[in-house]
PDB file of C-alpha atoms in Angstrom:
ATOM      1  CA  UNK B  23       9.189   2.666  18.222  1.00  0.00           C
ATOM      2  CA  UNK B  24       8.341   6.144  17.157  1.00  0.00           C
ATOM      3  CA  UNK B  25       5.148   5.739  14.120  1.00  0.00           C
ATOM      4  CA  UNK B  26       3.999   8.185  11.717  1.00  0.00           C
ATOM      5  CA  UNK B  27       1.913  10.625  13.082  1.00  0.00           C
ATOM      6  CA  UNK B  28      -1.700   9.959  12.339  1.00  0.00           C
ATOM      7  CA  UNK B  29      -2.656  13.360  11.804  1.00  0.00           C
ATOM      8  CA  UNK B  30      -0.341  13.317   8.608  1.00  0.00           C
ATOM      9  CA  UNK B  31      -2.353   9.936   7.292  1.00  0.00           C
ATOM     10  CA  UNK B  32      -5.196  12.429   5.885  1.00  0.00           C
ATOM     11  CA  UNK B  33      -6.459   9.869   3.251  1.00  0.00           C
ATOM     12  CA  UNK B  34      -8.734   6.546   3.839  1.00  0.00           C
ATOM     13  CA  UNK B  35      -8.623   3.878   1.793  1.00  0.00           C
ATOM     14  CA  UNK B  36      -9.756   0.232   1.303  1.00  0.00           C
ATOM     15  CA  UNK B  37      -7.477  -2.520   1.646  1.00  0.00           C
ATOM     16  CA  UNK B  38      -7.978  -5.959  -0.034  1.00  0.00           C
ATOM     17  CA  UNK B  39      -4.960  -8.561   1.238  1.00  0.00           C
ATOM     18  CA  UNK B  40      -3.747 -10.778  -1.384  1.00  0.00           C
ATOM     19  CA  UNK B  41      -4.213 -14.394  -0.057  1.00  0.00           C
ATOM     20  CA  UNK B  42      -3.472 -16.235  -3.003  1.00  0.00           C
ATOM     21  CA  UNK B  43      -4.278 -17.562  -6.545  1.00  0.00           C
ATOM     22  CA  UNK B  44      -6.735 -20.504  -7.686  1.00  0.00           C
ATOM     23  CA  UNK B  45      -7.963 -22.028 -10.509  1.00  0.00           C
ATOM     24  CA  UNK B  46     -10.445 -18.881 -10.657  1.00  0.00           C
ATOM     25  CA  UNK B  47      -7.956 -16.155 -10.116  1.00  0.00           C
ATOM     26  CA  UNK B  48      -6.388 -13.853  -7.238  1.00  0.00           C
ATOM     27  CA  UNK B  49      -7.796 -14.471  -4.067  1.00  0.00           C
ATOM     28  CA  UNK B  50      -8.218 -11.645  -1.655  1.00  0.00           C
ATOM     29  CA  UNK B  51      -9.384 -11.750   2.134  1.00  0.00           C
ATOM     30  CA  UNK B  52     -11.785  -9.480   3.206  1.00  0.00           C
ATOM     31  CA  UNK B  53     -11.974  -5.904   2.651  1.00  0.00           C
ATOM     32  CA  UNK B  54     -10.423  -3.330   5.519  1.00  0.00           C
ATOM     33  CA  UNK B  55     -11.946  -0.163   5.032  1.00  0.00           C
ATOM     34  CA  UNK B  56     -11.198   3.228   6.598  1.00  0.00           C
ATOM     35  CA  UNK B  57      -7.222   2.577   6.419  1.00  0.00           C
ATOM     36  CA  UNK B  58      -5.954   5.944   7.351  1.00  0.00           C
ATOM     37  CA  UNK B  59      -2.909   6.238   4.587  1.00  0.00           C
ATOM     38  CA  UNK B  60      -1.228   9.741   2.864  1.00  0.00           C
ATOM     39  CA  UNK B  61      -2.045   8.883  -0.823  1.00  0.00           C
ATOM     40  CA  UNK B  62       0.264  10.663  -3.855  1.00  0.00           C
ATOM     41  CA  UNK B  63      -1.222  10.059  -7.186  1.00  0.00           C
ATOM     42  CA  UNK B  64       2.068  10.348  -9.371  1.00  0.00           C
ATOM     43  CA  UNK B  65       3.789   8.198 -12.092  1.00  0.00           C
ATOM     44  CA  UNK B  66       7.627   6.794 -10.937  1.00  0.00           C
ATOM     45  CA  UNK B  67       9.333   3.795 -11.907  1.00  0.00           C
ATOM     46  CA  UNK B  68      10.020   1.366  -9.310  1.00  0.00           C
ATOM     47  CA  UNK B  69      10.414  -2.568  -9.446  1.00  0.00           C
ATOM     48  CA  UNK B  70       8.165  -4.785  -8.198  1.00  0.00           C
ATOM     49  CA  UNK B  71       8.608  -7.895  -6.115  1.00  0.00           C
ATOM     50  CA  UNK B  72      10.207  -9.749  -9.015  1.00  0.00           C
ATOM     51  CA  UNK B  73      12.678  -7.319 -10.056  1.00  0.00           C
ATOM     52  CA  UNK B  74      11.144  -6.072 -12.633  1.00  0.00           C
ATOM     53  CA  UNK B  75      10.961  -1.878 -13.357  1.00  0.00           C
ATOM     54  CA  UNK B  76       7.703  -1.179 -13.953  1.00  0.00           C
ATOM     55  CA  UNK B  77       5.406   1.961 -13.455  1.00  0.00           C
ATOM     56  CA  UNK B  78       3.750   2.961 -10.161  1.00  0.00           C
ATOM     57  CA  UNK B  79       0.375   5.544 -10.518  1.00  0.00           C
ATOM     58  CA  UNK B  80      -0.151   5.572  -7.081  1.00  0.00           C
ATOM     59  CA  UNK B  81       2.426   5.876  -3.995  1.00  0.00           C
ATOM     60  CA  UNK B  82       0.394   5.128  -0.244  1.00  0.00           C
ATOM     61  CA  UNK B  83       2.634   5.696   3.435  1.00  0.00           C
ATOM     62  CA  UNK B  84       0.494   3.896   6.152  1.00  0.00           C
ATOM     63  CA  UNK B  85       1.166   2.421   9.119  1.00  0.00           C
ATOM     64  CA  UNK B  86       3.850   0.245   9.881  1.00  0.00           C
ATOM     65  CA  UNK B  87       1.179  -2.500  11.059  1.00  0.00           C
ATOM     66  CA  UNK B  88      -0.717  -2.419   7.752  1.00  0.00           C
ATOM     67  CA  UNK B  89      -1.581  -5.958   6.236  1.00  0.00           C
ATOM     68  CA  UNK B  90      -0.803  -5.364   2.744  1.00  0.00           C
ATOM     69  CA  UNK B  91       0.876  -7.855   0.249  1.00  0.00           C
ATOM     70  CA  UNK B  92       2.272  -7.226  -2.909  1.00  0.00           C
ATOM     71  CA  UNK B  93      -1.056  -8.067  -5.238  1.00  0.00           C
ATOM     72  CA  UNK B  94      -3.570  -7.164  -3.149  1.00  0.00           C
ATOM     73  CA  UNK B  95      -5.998  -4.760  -4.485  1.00  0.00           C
ATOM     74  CA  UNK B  96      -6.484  -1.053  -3.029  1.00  0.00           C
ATOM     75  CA  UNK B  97      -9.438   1.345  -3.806  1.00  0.00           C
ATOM     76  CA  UNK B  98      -8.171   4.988  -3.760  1.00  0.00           C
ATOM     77  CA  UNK B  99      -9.420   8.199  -2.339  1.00  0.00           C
ATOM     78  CA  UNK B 100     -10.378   9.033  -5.980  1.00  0.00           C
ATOM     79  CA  UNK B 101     -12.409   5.605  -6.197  1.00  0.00           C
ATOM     80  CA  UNK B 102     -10.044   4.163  -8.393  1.00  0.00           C
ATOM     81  CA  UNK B 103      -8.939   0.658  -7.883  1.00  0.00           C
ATOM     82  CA  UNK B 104      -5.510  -0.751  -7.734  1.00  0.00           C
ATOM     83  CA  UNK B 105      -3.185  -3.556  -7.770  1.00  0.00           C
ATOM     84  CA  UNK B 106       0.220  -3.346  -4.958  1.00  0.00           C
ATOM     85  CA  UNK B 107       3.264  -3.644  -6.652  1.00  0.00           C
ATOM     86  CA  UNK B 108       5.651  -3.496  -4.014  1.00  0.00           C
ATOM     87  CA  UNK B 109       5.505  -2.865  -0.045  1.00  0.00           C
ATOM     88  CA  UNK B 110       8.492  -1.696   1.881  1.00  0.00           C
ATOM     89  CA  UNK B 111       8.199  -1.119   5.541  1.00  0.00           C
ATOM     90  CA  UNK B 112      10.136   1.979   6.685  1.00  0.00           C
ATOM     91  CA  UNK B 113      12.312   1.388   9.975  1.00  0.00           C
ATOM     92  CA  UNK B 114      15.259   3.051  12.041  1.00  0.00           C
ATOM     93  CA  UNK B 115      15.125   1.419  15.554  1.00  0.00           C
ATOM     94  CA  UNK B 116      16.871   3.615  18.208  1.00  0.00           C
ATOM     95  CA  UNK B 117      16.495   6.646  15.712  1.00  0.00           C
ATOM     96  CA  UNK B 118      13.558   9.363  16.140  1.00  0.00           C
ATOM     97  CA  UNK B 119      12.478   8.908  12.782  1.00  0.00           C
ATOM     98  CA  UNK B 120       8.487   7.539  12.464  1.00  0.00           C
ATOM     99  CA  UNK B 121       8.340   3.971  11.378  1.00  0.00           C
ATOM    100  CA  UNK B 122       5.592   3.928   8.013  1.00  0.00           C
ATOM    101  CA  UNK B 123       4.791   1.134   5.714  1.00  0.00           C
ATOM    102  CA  UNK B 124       5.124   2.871   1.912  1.00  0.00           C
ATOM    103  CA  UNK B 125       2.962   1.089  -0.649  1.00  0.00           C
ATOM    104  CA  UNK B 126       3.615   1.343  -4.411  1.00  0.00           C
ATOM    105  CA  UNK B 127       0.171   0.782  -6.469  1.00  0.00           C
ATOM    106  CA  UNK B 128      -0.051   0.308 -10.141  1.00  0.00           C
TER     107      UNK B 128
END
């Protein structure tokens, strides 16, 4: 398995895994910080894990390893806080293209 170089991952960010809901809220596990991620702060429409087309602010590649549910919460390189859409992890066994995990932010 080839992965995405980590010289490309420039960015860090702060990950947040969704765990689940209760009578409070979203639940979220501990935070992972220092995630080494390539962060692009632009608007696109994408769907999220429902179906539904909705608008993405923030687009992260990471490592194919990252823990990273849709609705878990991501702080930025800017600072700014987030909520995962959608996750879709990038591979091509037997190909020499770098396996990634691309993460679409609200």
């Amino acid at each position: 398995m080839t992965r995405v170089p980590r010289w490309l991952l420039r960015h860090r960010i702060t990950v947040e895994p969704y765990v689940g809901d209760s009578a409070y809220g979203p639940q979220y596990g501990p935070p992972v910080e220092d995630v080494p991620a390539l962060v692009a702060e632009t608007v696109r429409t994408v769907r999220d894990r429902e179906g539904r087309e909705v608008t993405s602010t923030a687009q992260v590649i990471a490592e194919p390893d990252l823990n990273c549910p849709a609705e878990s919460r991501l702080t930025l390189p800017s600072g700014r806080r987030t909520r995962v859409l959608s996750v879709a992890a990038h591979t091509a066994p037997g190909l020499p293209t770098p396996d990634c995990t691309e993460v679409m932010c609200e």
